[in-house]
Short mmCIF file of C-alpha atoms in Angstrom, two decimals:
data_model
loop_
_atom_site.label_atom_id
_atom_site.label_comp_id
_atom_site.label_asym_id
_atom_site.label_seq_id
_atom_site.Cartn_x
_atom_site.Cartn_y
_atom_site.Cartn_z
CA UNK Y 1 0.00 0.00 0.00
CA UNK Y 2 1.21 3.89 -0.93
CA UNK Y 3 1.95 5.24 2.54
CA UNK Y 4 1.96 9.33 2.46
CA UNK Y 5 3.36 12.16 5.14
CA UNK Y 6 1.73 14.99 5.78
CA UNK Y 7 3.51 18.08 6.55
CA UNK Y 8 1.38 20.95 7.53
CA UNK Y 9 1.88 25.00 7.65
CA UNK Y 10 -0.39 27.65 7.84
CA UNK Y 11 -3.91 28.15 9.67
CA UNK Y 12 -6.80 25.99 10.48
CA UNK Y 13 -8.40 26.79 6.79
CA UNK Y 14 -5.60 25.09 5.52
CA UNK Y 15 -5.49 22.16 8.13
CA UNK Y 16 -8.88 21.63 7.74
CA UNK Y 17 -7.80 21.16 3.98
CA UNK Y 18 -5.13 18.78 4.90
CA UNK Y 19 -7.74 17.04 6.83
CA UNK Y 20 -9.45 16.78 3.50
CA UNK Y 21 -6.39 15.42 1.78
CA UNK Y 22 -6.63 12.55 4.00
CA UNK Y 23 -9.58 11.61 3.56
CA UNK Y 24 -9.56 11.79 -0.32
CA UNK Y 25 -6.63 9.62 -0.25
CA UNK Y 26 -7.57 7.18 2.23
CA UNK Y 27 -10.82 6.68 0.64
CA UNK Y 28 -8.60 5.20 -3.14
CA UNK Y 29 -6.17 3.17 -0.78
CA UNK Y 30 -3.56 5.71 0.23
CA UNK Y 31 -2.47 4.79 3.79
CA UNK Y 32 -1.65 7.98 5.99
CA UNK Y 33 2.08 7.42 7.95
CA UNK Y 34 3.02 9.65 11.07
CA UNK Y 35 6.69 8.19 10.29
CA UNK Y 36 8.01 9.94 7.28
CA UNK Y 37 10.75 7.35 7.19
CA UNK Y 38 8.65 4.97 5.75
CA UNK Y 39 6.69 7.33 3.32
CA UNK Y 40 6.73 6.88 -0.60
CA UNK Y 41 4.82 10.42 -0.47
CA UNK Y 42 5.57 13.90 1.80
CA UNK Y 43 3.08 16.02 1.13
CA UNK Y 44 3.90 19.90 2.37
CA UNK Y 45 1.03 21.56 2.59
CA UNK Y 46 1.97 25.18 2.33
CA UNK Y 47 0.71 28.91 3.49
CA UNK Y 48 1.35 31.53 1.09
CA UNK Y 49 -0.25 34.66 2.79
CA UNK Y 50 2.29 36.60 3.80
CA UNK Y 51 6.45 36.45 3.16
CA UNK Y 52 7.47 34.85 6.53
CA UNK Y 53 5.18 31.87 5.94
CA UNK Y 54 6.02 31.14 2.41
CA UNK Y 55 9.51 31.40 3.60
CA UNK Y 56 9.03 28.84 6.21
CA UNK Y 57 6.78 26.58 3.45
CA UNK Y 58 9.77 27.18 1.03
CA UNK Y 59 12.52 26.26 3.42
CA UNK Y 60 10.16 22.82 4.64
CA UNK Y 61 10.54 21.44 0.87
CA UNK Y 62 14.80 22.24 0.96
CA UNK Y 63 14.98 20.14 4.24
CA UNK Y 64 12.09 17.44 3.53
CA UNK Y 65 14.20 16.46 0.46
CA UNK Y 66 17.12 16.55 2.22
CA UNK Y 67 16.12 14.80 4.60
CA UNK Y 68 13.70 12.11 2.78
CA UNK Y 69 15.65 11.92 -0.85
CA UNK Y 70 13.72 8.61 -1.36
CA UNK Y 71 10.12 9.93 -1.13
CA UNK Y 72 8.45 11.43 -4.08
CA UNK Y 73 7.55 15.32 -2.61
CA UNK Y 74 4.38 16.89 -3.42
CA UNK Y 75 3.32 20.56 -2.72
CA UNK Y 76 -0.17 21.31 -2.26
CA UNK Y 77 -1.82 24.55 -0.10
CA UNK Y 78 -1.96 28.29 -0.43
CA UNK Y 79 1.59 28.77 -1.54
CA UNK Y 80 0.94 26.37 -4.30
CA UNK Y 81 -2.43 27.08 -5.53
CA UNK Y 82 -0.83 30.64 -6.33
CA UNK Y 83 2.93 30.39 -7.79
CA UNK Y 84 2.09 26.60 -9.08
CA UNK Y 85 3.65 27.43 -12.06
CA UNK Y 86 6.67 29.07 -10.91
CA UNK Y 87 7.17 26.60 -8.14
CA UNK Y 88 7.40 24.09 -10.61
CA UNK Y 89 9.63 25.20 -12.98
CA UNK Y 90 12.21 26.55 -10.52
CA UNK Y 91 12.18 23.48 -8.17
CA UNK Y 92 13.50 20.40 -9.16
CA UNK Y 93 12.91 19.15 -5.63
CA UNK Y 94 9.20 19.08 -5.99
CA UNK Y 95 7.90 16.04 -7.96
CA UNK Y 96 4.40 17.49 -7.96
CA UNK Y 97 2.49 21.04 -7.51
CA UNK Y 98 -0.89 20.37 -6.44
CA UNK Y 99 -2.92 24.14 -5.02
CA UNK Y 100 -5.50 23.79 -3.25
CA UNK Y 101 -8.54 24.42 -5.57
CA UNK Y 102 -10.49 21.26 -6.14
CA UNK Y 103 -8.77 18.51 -3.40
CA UNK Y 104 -10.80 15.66 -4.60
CA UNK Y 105 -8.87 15.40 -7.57
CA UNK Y 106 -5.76 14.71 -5.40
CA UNK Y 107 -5.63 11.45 -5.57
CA UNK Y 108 -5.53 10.85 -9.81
CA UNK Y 109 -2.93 13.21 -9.71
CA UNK Y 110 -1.25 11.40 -6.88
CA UNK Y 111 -1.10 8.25 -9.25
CA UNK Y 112 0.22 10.42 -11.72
CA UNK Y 113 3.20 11.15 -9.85
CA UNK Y 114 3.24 7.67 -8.46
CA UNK Y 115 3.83 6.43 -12.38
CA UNK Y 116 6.97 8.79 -12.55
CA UNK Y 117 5.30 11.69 -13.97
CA UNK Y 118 6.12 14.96 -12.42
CA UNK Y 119 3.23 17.58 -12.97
CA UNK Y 120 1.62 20.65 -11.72
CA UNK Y 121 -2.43 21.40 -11.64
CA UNK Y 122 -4.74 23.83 -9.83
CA UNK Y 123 -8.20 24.29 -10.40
CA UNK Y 124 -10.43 26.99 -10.37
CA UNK Y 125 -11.60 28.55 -6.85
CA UNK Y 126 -15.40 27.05 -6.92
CA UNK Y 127 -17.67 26.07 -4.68
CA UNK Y 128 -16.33 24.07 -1.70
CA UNK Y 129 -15.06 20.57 -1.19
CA UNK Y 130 -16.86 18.13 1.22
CA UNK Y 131 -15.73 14.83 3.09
CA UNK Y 132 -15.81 13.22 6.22
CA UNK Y 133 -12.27 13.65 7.29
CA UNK Y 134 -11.08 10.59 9.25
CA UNK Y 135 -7.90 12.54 10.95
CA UNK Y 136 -7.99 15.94 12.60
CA UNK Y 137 -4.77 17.19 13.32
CA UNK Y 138 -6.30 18.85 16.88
CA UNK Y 139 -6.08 17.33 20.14
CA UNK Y 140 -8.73 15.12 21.73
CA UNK Y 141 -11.79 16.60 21.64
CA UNK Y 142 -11.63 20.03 19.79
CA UNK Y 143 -12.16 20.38 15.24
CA UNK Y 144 -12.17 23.29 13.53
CA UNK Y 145 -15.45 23.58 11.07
CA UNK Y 146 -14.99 25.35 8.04
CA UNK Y 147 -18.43 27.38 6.98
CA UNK Y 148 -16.87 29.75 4.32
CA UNK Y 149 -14.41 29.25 1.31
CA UNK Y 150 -12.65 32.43 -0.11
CA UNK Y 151 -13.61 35.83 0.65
CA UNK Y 152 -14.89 38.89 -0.92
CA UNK Y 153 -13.91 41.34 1.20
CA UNK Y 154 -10.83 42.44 -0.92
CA UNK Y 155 -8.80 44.38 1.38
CA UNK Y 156 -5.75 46.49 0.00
CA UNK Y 157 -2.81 44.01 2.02
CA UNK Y 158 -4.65 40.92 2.04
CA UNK Y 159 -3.65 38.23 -0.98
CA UNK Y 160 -6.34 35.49 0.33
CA UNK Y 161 -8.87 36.49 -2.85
CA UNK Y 162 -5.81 35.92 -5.14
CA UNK Y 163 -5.26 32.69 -3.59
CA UNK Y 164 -8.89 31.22 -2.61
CA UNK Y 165 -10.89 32.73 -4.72
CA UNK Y 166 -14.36 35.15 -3.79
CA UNK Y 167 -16.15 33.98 -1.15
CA UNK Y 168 -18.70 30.83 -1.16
CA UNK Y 169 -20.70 29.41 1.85
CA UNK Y 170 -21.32 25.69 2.83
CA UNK Y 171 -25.05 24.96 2.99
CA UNK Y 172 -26.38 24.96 6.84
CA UNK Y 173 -27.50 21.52 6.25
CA UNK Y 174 -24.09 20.07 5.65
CA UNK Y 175 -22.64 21.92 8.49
CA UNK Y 176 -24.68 20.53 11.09
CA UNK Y 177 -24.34 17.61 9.35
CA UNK Y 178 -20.87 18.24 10.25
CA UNK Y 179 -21.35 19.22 13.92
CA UNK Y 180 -23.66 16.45 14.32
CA UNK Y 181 -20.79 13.72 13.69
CA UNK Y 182 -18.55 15.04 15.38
CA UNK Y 183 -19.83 15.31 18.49
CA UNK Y 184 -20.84 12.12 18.30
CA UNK Y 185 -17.31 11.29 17.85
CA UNK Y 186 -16.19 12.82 21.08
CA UNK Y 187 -15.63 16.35 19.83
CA UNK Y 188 -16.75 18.70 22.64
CA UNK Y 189 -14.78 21.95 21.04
CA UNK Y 190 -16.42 23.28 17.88
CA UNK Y 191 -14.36 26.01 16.16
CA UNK Y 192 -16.10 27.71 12.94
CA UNK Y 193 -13.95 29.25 10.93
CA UNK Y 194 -13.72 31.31 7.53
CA UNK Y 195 -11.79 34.04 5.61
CA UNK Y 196 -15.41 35.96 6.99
CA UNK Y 197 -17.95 34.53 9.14
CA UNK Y 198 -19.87 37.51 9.15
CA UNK Y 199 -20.18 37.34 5.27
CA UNK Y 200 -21.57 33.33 5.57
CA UNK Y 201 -24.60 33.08 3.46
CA UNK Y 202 -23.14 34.60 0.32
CA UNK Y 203 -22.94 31.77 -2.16
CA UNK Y 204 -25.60 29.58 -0.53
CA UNK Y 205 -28.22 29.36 -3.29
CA UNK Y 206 -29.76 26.38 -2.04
CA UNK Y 207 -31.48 27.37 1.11
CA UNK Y 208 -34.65 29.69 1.83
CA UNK Y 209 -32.54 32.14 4.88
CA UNK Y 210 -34.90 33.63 7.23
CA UNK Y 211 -34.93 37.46 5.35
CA UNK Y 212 -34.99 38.94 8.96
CA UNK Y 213 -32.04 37.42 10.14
CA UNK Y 214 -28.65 37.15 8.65
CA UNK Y 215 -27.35 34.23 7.51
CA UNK Y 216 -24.89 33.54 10.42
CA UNK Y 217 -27.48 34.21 12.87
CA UNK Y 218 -29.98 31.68 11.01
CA UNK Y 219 -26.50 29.32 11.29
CA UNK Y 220 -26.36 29.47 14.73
CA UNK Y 221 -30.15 29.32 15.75
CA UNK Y 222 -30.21 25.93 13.81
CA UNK Y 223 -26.75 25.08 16.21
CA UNK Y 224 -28.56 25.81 19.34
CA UNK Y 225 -31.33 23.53 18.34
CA UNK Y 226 -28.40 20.41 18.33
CA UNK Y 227 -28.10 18.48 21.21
CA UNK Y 228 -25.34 17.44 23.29
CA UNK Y 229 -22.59 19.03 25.90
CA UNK Y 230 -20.69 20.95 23.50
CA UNK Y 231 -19.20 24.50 22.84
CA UNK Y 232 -18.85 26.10 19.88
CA UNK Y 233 -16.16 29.29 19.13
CA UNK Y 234 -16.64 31.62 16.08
CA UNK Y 235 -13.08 32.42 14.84
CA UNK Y 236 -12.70 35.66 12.67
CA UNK Y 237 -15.78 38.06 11.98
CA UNK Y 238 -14.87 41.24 9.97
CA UNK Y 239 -15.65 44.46 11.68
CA UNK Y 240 -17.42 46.08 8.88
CA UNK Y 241 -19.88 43.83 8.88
CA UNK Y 242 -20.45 42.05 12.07
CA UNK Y 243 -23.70 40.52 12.56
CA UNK Y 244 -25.55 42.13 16.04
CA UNK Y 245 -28.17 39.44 15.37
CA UNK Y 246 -25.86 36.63 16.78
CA UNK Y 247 -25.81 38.53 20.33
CA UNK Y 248 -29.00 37.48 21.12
CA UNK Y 249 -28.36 33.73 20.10
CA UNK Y 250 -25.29 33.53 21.99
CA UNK Y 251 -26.90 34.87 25.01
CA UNK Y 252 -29.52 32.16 25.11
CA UNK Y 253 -27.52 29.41 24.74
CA UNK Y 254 -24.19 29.29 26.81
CA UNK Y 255 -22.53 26.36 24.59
CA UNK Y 256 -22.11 28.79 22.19
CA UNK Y 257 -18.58 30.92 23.83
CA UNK Y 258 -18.48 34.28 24.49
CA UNK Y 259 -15.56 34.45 21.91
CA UNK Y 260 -15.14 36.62 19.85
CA UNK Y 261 -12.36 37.31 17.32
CA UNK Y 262 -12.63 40.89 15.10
CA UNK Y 263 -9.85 42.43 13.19
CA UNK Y 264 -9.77 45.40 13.49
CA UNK Y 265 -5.73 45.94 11.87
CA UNK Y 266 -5.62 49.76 12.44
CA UNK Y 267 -6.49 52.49 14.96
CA UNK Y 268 -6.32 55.57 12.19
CA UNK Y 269 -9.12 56.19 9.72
CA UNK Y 270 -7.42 57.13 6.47
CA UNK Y 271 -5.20 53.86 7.17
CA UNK Y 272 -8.50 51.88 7.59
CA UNK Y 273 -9.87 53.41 4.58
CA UNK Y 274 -6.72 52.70 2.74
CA UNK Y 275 -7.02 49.24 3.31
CA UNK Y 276 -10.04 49.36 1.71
CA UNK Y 277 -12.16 48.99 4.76
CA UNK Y 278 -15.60 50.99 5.52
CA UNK Y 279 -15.44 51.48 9.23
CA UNK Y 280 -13.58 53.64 11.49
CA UNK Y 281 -12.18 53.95 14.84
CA UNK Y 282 -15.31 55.62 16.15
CA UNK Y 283 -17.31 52.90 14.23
CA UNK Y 284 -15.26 50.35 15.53
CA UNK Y 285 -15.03 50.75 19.48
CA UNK Y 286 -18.85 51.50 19.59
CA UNK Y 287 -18.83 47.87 17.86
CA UNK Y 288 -17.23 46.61 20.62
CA UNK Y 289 -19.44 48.71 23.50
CA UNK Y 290 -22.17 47.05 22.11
CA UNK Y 291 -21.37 43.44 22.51
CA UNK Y 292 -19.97 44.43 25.83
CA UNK Y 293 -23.03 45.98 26.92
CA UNK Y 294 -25.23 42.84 25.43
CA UNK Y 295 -22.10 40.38 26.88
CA UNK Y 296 -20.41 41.77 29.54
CA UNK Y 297 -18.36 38.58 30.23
CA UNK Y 298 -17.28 38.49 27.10
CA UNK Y 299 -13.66 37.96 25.62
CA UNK Y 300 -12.13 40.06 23.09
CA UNK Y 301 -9.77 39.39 19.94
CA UNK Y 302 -8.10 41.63 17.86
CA UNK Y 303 -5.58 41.65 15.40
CA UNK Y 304 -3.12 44.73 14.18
CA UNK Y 305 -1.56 45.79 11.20
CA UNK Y 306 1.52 48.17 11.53
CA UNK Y 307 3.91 49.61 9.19
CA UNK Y 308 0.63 49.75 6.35
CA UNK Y 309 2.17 51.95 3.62
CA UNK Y 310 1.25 55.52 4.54
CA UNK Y 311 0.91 54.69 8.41
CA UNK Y 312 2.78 58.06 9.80
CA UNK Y 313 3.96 58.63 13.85
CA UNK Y 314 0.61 60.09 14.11
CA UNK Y 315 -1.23 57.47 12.58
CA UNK Y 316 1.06 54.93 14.47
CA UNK Y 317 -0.37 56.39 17.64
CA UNK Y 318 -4.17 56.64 16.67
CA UNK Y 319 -3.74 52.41 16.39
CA UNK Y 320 -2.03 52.72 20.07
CA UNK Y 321 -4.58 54.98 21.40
CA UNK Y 322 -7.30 52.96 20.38
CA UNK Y 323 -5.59 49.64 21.39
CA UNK Y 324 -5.81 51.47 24.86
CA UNK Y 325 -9.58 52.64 24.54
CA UNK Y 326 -11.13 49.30 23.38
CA UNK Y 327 -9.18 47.65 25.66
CA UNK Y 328 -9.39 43.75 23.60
CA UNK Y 329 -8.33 40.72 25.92
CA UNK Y 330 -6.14 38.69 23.26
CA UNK Y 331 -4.64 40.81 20.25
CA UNK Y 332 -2.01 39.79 17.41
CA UNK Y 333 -0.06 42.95 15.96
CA UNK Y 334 2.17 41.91 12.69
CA UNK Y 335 4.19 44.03 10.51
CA UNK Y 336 3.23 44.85 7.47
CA UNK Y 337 3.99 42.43 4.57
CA UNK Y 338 4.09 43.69 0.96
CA UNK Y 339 2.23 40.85 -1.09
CA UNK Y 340 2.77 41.04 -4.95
CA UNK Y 341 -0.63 41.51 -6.85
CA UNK Y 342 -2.19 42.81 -4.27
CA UNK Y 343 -3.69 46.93 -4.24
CA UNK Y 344 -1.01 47.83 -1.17
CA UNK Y 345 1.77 46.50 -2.79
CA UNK Y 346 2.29 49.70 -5.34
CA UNK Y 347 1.43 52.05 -2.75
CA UNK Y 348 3.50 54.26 -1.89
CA UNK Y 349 5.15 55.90 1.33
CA UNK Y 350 6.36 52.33 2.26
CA UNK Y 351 7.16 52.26 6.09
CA UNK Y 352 10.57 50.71 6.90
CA UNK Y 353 10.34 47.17 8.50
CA UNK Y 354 12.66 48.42 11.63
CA UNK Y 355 10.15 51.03 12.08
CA UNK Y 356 7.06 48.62 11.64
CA UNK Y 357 8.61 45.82 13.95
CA UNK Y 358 8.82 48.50 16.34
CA UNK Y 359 5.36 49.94 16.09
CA UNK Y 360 4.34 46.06 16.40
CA UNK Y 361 6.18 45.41 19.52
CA UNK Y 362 4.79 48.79 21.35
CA UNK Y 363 1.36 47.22 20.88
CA UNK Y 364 1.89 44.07 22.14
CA UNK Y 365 3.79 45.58 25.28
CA UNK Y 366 0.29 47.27 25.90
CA UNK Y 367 -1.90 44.22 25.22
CA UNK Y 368 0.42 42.04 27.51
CA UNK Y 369 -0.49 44.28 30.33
CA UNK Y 370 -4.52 44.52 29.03
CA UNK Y 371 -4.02 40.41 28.62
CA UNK Y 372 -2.83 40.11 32.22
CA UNK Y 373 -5.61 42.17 33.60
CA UNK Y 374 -7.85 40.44 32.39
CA UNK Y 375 -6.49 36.89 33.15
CA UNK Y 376 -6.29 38.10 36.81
CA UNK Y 377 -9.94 38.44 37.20
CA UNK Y 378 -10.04 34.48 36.38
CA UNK Y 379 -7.77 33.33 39.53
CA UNK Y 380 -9.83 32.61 42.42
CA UNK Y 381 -12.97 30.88 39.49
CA UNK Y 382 -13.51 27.44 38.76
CA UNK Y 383 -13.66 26.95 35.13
CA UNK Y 384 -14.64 24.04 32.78
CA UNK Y 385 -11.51 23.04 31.01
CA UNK Y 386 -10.58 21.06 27.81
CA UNK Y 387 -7.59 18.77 28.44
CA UNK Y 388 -5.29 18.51 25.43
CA UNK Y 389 -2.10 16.92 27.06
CA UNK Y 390 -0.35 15.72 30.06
CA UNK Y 391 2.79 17.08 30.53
CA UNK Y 392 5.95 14.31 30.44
CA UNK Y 393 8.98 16.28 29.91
CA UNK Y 394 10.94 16.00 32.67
CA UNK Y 395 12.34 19.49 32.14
CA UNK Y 396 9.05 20.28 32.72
CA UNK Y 397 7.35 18.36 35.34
CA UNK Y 398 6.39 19.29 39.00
CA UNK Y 399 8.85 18.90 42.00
CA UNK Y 400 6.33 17.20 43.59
CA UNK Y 401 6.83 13.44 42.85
CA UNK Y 402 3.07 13.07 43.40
CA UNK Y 403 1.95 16.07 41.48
CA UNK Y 404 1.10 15.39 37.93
CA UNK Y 405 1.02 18.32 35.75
CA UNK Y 406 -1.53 18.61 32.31
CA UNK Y 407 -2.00 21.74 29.79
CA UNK Y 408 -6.18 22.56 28.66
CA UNK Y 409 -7.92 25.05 27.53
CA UNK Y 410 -10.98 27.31 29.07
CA UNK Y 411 -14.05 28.92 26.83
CA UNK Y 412 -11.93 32.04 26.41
CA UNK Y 413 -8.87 30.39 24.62
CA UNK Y 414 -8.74 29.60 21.31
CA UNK Y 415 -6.49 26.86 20.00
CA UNK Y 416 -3.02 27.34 19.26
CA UNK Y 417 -3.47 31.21 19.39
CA UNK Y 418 -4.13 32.09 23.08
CA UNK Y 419 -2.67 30.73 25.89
CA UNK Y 420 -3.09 27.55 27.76
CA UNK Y 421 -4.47 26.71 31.56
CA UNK Y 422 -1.38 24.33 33.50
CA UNK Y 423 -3.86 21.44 35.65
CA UNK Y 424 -2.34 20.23 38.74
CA UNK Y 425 -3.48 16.76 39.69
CA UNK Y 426 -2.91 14.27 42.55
CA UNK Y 427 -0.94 11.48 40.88
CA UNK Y 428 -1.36 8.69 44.02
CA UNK Y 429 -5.35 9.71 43.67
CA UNK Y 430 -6.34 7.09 40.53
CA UNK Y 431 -9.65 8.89 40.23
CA UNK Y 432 -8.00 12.15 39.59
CA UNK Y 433 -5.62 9.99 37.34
CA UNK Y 434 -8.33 8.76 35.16
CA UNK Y 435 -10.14 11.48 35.61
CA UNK Y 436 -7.15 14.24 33.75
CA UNK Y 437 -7.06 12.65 30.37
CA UNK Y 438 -6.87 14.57 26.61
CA UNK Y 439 -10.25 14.73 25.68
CA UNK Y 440 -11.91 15.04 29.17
CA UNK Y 441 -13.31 18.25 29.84
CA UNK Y 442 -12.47 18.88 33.38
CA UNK Y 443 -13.36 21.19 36.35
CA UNK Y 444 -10.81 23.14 37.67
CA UNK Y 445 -10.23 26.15 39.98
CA UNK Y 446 -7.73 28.41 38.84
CA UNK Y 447 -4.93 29.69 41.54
CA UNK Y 448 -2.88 32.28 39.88
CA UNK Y 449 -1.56 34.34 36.33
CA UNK Y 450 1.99 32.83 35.01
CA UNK Y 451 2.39 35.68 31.93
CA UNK Y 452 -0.78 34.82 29.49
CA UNK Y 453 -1.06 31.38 30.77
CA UNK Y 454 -3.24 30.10 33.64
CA UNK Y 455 -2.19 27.72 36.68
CA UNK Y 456 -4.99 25.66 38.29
CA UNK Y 457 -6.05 22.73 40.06
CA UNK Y 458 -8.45 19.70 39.12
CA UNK Y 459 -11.34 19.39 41.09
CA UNK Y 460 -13.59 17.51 39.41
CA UNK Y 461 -14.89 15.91 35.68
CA UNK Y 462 -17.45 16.97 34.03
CA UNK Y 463 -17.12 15.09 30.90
CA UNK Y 464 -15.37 12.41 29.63
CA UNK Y 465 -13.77 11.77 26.23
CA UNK Y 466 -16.03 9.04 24.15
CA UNK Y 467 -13.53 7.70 21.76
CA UNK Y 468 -14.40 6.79 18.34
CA UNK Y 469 -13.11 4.75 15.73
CA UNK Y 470 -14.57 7.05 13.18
CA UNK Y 471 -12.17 9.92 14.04
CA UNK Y 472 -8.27 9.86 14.70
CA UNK Y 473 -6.71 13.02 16.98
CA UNK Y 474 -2.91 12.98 15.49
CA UNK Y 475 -1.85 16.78 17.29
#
């Protein structure tokens, strides 16, 4: 049997599409290896958003080869849905350029390279692919749920149109389809995620929407109707165009988290305008007073874009000052990164990346302090916690032989992005034992603030992990 390797960069669109790959191939006879020794295929599968990424996707194919000269090596993702032809033609290392377009045509052009024919293909950026994916590169108990393909938003910096095409929406019915089997494959954490949530609907042609609602609201009404011990997370909702509607939803039903994650990128008006965005910073924190006011428990994400070309001191401090007046729990500030093809990338005034890095790093010197604030005002709560792993490094284990130590994650941490909640746990108690697994969700009282993580102590289980054979958990 063809055994393949699967390397994967990027974000959880793109695992979620290497969680497709999977399944396509599995389903022709393509066995999936977590030893790349023993793989006749390494497939990278690649982010091409910004430079540092495709720099670490490019370098991954230099040292896969290197390291695995015997496997055939096979590029598929962001990076190679947009310089396919490029890719191919200036790397001999690659015997095949796949994109990301249509993945279930990956496995005839897997047996194309498997009969010693190298080869590149994308397809066209329509509609959106679905399978039951039998791996999930998460930990026990938490999948991301992908509800949007593309996006339509078009700002000035962003290359994601380029790459994914305009923006098309699952139906609802194969979503909680979706949701539906995997929580009855142990899943407890339910992240939705999209270029746009807020823009979900666009594209679906094939259901009547309540006209009164939005489409993302209608989503989630028909998610509150599911049953089961399960939260769900909504992962990136554009600013512009958030949808007030879900408030009220979330506020009924408290599986759904009080979560939410809104770029904002900028502080300064003409810089928001520039990026082709139709808010503004007056626009924008009122946003957030309102689902404050409606949610006052609510956590905050934000992301911020310095060094945009054009962004001046002044403008520079607008982003600062109104860091500092919305006040956003979790926040990600990046330099600026010129992307070829893109409306930004001819602008001019281009702000030196010294001077960006350093705009970058003053923000996240005030969110660490906004971050700890807010973490405080956990310590001293009990909290119902996710367990993803118990903790075996030596290096990193508790000086109390009979202490163990786990990591998990509370409502108002994402995966992978936010941080984590440390679990201390009686090792000589066998309840407590069985009780701290990955995939339980787990009660436990939190006891003080380490930086942006958590440290706490089990006190009880609230649910345990139902393992299926359905599903495999390969974080």
């Amino acid at each position: 049997m063809t055994k393949f390797f699967i390397d994967q960069h990027g974000c959880a669109k793109n695992q979620t599409d290497g969680e497709m790959i999977v399944g396509f191939l599995s389903q022709k006879g393509f066995e999936l290896t977590l030893n790349a020794d023993e793989a006749d295929f390494i497939i990278i599968n690649s982010c091409g958003f910004i430079e540092s990424a495709k720099k670490e996707s490019i370098d991954a194919i230099y040292s896969v080869k290197a390291a695995y000269p015997d496997a055939k090596i096979v590029l598929t993702g962001c990076l190679a849905q947009r310089y396919a032809q490029d890719l191919y033609e200036q790397m001999p290392e690659l015997d095949g350029v796949f994109g990301n377009g249509d993945l279930s045509k990956i496995c005839e052009f897997m047996t194309q390279i498997q009969a010693e024919k190298r080869a590149v293909q994308t397809y066209e950026q329509k509609g959106i692919c679905e399978i039951n994916r039998p791996v999930l590169f998460n930990y026990k108990g938490s999948a991301f749920v992908k509800i949007t393909e593309g996006c339509s938003n078009h700002c000035s910096f962003c290359a994601i149109p380029l790459i994914r095409g305009e923006l098309r929406s699952r139906k609802v019915s194969f979503i909680l389809k979706e949701i539906k089997s995997l929580i009855a494959s142990g899943v407890y954490e339910i992240n939705l995620i999209g270029q746009d949530l807020a823009a979900y609907g666009n594209g679906a042609d094939d259901e009547k929407l309540d006209c009164n609602t939005s489409a993302l609201a209608y989503l989630l009404s028909e998610i509150s109707k599911l049953e089961g011990d399960f939260i769900v997370r909504l992962l990136y909702i554009h600013p512009d165009h958030f949808n007030e509607d879900i408030l009220d939803i979330i506020k009924k039903d408290n599986r759904f988290a009080r979560y939410f994650d809104i770029p904002f990128q900028s502080g300064d008006d003409q810089i928001i305008l520039k990026m082709n965005r139709k808010g503004s910073s007056q626009k924008y924190a009122q946003l957030v007073q309102k689902i404050r006011t409606e949610l006052p428990d609510c956590m905050l994400r934000t992301t911020f874009l310095t060094g945009f070309p054009g962004e001046s001191d002044a403008a520079a401090l607008n982003t600062k000052n109104f860091l500092k007046a919305i006040k956003p729990d979790w926040s990600g500030c990046f330099p600026f990164s010129h992307e070829e093809d893109t409306p930004a990338y001819k602008m001019s005034d281009r702000v030196p990346k010294k001077i960006a890095q350093k705009r970058a790093e003053a923000l996240e010197e005030i969110q660490s302090a906004l971050t700890e604030k807010r973490l405080s005002s956990f310590v001293g709560q009990t909290c119902d916690v996710l367990v993803e792993e118990i903790i075996q490094n030596d290096a990193l284990v508790s000086e109390d032989a009979s202490e163990g130590l786990a990591i998990g994650r509370a409502w108002f941490q994402a995966p992978e992005v936010d941080g984590c909640i440390v679990i201390r746990y009686d090792l000589d108690n066998p309840n407590e034992v069985l009780a701290v697994q990955s995939g339980n969700v787990i009660k436990v009282k939190i006891l003080a603030l380490t930086g942006v993580d958590l440290d706490g102590r089990f006190e009880g289980l609230k649910k345990k992990f139902s393992d299926s054979e359905k599903i495999k958990f390969l974080h």
